[in-house]
mmCIF file with all atom_site columns, C-alpha atoms in Angstrom:
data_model
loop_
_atom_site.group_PDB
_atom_site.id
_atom_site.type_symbol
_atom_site.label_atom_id
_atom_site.label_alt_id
_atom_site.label_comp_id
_atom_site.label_asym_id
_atom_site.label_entity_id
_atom_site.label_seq_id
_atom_site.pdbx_PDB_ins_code
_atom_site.Cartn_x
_atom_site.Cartn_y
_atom_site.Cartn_z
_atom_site.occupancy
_atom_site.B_iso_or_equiv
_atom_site.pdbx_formal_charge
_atom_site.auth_seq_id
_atom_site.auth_comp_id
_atom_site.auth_asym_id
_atom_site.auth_atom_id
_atom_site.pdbx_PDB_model_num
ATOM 1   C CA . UNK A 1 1   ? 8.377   14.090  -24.038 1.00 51.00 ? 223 UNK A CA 1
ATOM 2   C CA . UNK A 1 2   ? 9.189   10.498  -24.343 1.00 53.00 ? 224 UNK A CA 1
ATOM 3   C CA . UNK A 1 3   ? 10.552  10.375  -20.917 1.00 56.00 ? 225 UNK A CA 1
ATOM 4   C CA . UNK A 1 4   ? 7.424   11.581  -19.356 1.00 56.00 ? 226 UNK A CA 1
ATOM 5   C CA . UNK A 1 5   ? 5.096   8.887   -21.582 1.00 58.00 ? 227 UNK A CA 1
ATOM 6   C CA . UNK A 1 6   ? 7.612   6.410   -20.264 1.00 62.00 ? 228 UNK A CA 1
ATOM 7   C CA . UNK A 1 7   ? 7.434   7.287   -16.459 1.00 64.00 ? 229 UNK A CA 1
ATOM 8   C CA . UNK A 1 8   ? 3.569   7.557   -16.809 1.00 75.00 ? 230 UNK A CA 1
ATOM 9   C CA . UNK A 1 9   ? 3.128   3.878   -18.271 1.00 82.00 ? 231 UNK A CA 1
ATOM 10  C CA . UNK A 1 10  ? 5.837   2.110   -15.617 1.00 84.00 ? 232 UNK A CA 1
ATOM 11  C CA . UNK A 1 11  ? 3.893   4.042   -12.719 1.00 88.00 ? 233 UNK A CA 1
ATOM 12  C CA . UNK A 1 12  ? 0.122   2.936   -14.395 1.00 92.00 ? 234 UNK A CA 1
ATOM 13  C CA . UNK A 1 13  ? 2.087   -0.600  -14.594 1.00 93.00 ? 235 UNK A CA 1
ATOM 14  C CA . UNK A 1 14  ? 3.118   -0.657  -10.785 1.00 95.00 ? 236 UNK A CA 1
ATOM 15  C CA . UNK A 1 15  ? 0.005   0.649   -9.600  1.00 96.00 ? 237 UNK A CA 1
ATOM 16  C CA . UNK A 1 16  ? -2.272  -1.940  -11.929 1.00 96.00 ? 238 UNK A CA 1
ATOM 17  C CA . UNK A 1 17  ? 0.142   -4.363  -9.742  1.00 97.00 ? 239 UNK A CA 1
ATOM 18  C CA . UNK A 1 18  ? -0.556  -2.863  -6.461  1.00 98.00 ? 240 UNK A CA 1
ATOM 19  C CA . UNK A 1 19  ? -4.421  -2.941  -7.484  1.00 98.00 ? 241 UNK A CA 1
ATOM 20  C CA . UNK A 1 20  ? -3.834  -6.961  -8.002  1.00 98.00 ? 242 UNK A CA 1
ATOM 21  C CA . UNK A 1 21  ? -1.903  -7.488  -4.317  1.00 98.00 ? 243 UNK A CA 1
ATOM 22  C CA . UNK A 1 22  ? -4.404  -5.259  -2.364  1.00 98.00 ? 244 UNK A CA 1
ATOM 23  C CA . UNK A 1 23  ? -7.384  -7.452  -3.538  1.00 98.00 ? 245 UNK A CA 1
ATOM 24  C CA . UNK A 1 24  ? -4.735  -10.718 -1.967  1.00 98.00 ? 246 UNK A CA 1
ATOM 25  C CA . UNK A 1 25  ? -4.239  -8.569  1.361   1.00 98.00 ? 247 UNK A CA 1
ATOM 26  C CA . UNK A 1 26  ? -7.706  -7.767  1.656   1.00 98.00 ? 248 UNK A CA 1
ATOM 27  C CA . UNK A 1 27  ? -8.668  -11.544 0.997   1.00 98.00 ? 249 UNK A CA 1
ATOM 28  C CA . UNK A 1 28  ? -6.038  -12.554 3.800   1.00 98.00 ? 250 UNK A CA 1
ATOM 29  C CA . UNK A 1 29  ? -7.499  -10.067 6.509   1.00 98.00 ? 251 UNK A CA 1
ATOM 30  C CA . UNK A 1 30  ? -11.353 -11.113 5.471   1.00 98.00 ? 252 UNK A CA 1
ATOM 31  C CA . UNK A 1 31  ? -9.922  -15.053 5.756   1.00 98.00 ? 253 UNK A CA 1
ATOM 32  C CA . UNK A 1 32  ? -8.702  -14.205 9.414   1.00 97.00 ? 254 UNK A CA 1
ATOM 33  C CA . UNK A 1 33  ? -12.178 -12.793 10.118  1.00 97.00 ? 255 UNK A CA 1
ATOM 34  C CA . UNK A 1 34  ? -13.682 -15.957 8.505   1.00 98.00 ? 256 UNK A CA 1
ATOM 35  C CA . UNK A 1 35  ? -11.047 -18.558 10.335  1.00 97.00 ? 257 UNK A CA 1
ATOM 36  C CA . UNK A 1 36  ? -10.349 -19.953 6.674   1.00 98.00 ? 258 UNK A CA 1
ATOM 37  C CA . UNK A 1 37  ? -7.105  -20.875 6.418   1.00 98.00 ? 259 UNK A CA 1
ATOM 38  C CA . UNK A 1 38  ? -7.445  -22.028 3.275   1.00 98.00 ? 260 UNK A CA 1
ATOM 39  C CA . UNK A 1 39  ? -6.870  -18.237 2.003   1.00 98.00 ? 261 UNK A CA 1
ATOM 40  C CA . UNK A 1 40  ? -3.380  -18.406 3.059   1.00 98.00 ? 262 UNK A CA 1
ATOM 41  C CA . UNK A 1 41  ? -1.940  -21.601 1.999   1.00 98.00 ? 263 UNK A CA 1
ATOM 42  C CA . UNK A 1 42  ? -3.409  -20.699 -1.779  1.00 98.00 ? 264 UNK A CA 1
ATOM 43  C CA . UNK A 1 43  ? -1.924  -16.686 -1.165  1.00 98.00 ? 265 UNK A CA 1
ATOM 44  C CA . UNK A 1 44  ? 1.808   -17.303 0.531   1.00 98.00 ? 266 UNK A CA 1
ATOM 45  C CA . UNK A 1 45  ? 4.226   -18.217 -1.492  1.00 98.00 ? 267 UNK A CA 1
ATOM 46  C CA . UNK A 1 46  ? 6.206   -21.435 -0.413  1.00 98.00 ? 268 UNK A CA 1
ATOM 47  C CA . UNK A 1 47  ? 9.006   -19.548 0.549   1.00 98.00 ? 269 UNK A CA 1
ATOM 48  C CA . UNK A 1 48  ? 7.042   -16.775 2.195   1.00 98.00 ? 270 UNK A CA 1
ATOM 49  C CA . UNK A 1 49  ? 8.689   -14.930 5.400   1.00 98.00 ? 271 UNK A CA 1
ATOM 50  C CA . UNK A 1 50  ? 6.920   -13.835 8.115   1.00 97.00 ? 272 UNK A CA 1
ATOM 51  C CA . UNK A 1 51  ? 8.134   -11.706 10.741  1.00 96.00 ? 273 UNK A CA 1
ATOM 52  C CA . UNK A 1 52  ? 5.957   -11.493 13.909  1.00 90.00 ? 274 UNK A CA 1
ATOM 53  C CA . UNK A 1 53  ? 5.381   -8.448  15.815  1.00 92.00 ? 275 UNK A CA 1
ATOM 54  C CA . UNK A 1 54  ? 5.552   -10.573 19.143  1.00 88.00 ? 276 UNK A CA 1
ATOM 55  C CA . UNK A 1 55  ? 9.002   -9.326  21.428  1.00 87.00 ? 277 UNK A CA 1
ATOM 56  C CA . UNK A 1 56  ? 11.255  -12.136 20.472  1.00 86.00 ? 278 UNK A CA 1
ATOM 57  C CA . UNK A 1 57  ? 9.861   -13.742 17.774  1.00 84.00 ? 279 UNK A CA 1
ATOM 58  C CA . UNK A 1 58  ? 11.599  -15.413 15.023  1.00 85.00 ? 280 UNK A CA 1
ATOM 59  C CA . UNK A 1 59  ? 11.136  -15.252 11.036  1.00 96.00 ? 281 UNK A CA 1
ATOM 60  C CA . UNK A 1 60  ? 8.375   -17.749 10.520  1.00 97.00 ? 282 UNK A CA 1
ATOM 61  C CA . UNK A 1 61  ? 7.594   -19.813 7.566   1.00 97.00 ? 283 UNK A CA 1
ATOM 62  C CA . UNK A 1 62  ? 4.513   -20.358 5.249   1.00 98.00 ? 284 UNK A CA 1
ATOM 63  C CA . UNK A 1 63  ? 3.460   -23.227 7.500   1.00 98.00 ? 285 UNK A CA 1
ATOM 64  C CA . UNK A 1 64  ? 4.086   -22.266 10.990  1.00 97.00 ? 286 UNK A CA 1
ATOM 65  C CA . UNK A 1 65  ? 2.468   -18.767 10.127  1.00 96.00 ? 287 UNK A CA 1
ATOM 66  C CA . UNK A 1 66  ? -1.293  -20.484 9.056   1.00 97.00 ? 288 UNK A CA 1
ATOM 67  C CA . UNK A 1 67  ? -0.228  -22.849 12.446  1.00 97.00 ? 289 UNK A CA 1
ATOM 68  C CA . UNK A 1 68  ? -0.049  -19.253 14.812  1.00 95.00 ? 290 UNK A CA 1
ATOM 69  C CA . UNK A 1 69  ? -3.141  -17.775 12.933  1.00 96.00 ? 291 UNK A CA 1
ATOM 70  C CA . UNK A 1 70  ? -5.285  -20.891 13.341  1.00 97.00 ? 292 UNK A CA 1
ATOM 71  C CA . UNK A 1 71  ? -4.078  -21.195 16.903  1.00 96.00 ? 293 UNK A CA 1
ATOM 72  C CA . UNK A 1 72  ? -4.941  -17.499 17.329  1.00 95.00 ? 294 UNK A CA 1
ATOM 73  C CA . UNK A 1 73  ? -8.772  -17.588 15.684  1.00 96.00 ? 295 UNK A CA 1
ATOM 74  C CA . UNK A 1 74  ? -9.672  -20.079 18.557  1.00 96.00 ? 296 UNK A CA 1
ATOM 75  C CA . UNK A 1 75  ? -8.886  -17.017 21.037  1.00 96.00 ? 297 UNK A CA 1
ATOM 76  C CA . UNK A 1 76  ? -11.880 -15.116 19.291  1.00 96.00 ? 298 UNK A CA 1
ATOM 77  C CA . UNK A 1 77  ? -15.497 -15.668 18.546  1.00 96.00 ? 299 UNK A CA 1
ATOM 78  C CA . UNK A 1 78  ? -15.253 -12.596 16.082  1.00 96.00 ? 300 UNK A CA 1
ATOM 79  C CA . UNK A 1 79  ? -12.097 -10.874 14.909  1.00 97.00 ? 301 UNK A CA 1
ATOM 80  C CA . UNK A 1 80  ? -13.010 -8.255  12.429  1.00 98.00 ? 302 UNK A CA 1
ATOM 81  C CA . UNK A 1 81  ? -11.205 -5.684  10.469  1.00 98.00 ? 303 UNK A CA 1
ATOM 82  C CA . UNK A 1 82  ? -12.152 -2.444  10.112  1.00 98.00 ? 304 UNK A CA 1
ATOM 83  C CA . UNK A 1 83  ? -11.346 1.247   8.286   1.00 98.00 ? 305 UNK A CA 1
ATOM 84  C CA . UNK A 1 84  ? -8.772  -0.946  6.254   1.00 98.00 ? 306 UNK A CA 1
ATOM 85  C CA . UNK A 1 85  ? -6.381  1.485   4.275   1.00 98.00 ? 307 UNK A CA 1
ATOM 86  C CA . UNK A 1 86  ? -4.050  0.143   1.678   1.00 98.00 ? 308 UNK A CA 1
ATOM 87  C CA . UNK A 1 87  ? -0.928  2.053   0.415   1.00 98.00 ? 309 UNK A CA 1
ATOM 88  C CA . UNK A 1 88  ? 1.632   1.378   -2.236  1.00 97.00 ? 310 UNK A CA 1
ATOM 89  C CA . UNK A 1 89  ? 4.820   0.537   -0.612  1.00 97.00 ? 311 UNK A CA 1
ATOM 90  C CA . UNK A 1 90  ? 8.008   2.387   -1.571  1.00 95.00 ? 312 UNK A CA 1
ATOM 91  C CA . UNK A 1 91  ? 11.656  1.636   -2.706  1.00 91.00 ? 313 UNK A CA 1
ATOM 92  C CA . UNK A 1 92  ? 13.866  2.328   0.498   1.00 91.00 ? 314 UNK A CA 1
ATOM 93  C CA . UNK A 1 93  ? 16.536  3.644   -1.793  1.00 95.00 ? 315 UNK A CA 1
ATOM 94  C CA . UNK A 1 94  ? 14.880  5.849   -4.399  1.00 94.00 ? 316 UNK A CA 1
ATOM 95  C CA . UNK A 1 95  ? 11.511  6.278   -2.334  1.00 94.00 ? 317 UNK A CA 1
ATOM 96  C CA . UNK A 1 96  ? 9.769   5.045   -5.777  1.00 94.00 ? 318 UNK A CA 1
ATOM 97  C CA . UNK A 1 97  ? 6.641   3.643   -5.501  1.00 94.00 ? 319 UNK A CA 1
ATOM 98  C CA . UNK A 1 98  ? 6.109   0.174   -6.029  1.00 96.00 ? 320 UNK A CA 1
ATOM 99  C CA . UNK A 1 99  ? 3.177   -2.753  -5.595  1.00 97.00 ? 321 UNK A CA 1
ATOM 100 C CA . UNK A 1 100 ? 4.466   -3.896  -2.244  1.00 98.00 ? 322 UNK A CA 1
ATOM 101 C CA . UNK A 1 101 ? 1.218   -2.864  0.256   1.00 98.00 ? 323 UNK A CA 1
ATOM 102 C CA . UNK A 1 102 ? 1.309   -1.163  2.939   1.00 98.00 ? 324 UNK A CA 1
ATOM 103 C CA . UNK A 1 103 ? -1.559  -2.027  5.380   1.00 98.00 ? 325 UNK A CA 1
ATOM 104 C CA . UNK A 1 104 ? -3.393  -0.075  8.242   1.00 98.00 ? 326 UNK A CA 1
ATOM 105 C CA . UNK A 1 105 ? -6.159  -1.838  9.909   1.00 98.00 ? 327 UNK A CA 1
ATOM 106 C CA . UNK A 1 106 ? -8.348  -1.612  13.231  1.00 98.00 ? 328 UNK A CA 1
ATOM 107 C CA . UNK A 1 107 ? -9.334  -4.649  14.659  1.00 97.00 ? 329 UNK A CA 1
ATOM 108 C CA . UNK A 1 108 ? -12.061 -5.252  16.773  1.00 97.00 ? 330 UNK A CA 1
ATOM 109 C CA . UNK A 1 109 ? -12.210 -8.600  18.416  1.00 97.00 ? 331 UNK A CA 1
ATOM 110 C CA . UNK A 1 110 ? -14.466 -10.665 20.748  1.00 97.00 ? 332 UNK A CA 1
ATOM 111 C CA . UNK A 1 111 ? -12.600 -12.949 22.948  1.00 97.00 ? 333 UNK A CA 1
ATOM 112 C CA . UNK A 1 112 ? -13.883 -16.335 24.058  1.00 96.00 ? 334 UNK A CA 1
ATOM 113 C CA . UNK A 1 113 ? -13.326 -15.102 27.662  1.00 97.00 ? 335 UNK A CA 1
ATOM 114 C CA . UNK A 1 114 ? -15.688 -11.902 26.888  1.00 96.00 ? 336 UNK A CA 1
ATOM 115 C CA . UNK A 1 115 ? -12.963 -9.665  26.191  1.00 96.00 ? 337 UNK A CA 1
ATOM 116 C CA . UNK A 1 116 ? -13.704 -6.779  23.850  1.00 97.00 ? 338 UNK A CA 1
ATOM 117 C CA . UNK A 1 117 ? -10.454 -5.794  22.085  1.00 96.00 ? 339 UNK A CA 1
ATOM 118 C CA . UNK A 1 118 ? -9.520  -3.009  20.041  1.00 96.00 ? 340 UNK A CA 1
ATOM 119 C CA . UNK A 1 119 ? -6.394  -2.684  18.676  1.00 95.00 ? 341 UNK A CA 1
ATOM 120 C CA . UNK A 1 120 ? -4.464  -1.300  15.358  1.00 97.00 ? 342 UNK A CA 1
ATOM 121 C CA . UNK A 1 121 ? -2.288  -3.424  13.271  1.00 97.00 ? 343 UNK A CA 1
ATOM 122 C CA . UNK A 1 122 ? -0.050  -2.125  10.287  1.00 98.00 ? 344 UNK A CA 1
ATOM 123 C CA . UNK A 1 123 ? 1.900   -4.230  7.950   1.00 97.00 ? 345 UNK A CA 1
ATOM 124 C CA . UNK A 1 124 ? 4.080   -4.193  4.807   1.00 98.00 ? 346 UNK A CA 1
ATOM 125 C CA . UNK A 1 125 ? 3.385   -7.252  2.673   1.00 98.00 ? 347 UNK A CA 1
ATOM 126 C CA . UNK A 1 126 ? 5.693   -7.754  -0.265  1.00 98.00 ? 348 UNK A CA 1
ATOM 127 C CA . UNK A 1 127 ? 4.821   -10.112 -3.637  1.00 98.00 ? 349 UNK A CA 1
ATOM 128 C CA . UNK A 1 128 ? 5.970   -11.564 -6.344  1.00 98.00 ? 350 UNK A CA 1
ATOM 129 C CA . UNK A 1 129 ? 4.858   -11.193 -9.892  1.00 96.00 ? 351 UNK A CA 1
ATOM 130 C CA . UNK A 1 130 ? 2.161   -13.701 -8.712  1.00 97.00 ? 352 UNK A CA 1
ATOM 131 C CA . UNK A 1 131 ? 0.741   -11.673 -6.977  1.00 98.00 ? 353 UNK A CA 1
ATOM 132 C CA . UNK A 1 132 ? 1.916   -14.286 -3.787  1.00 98.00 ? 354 UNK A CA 1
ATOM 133 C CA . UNK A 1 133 ? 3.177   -13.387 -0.700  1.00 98.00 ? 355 UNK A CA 1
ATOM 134 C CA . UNK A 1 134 ? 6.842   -13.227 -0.101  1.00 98.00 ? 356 UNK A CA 1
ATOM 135 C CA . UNK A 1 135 ? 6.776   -11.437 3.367   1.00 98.00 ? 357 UNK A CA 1
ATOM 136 C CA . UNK A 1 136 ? 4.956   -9.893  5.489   1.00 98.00 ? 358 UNK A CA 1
ATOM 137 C CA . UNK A 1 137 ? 6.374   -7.670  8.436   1.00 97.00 ? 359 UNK A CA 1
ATOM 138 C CA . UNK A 1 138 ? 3.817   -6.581  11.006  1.00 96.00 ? 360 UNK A CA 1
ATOM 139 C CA . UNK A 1 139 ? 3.476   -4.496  14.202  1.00 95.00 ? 361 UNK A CA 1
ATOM 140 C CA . UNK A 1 140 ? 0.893   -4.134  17.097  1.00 94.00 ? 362 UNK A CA 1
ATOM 141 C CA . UNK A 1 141 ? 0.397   -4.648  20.137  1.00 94.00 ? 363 UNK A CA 1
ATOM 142 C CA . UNK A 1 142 ? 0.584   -8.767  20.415  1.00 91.00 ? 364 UNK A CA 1
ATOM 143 C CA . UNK A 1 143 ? 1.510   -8.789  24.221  1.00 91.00 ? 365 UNK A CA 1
ATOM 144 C CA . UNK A 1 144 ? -1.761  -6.865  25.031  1.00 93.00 ? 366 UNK A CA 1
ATOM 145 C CA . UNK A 1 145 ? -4.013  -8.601  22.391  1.00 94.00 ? 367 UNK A CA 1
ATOM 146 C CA . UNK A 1 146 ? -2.878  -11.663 23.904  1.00 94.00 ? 368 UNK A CA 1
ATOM 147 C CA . UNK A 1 147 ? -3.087  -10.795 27.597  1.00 95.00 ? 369 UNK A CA 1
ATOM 148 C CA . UNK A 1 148 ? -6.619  -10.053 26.920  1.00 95.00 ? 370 UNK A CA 1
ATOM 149 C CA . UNK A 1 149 ? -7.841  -12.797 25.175  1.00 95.00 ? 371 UNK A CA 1
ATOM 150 C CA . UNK A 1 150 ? -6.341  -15.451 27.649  1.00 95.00 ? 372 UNK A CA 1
ATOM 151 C CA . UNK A 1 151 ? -7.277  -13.980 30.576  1.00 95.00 ? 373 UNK A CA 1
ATOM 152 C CA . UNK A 1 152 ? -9.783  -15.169 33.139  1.00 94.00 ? 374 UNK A CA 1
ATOM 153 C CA . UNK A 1 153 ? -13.236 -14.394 32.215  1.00 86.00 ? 375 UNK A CA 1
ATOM 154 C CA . UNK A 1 154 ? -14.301 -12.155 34.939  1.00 72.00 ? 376 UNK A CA 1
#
């Protein structure tokens, strides 16, 4: 019935939403590849959060976020992202679905020091109605990426 109508049109609804916010998170990983900052500053909201994967690390603002990732793209002649798979995130309570994404990436980078670097990322990235934004939580391996790229060339 009516019920089933309504459920149907608030899921086509969230998931027209989710298409919207995976185009922004695929624009933000091809901007990393592409050292264009520029991507970011228009995509983050003002308030955005950010909380490194890095042992230690803070919650990071809009600004010191495109500071770390423009720092970082110096470590790397390329940085590319590859088999990129974007999910619908889900409500931690009711385990609805909603337009939050859920990101799993491989990245391959070359190092300035002549590194080759593999490693996999995954991230939840939450927006507003904006399609901005708000947060973005990630995890990988930072210490090793890091250690990599910065280490002698051999």
């Amino acid at each position: 019935g009516s019920q089933e109508a309504k459920t149907t049109s608030n899921d086509d609804a969230v998931l027209a939403n989710f298409k919207e916010n995976s185009k922004v998170a695929l624009s933000l990983f091809h901007a990393f590849e592409n050292k264009d900052m520029s991507v970011f500053e228009k995509n983050l909201a003002d308030s955005a959060k950010i909380i490194g994967a890095k042992y230690g690390d803070s919650v990071f603002t809009k600004a010191q976020n495109i500071d770390i990732l423009s720092n970082l793209t110096k470590l790397f002649v390329v940085s590319k992202a590859n088999d990129i798979m974007l999910y619908p995130a889900c409500d931690s309570v009711t385990y609805k679905m909603n337009s939050d994404v859920r990101a799993y990436v491989r990245w391959t980078d070359d190092a300035v020091n002549g590194a080759k670097i593999e490693h996999k990322y995954y991230a939840v990235l939450q927006f507003n109605k904006d399609h901005k934004v708000t947060l973005i939580d990630e995890y990988f391996d930072v210490t090793g990426m890091l250690n990599a790229s910065t280490a002698p060339k051999k």
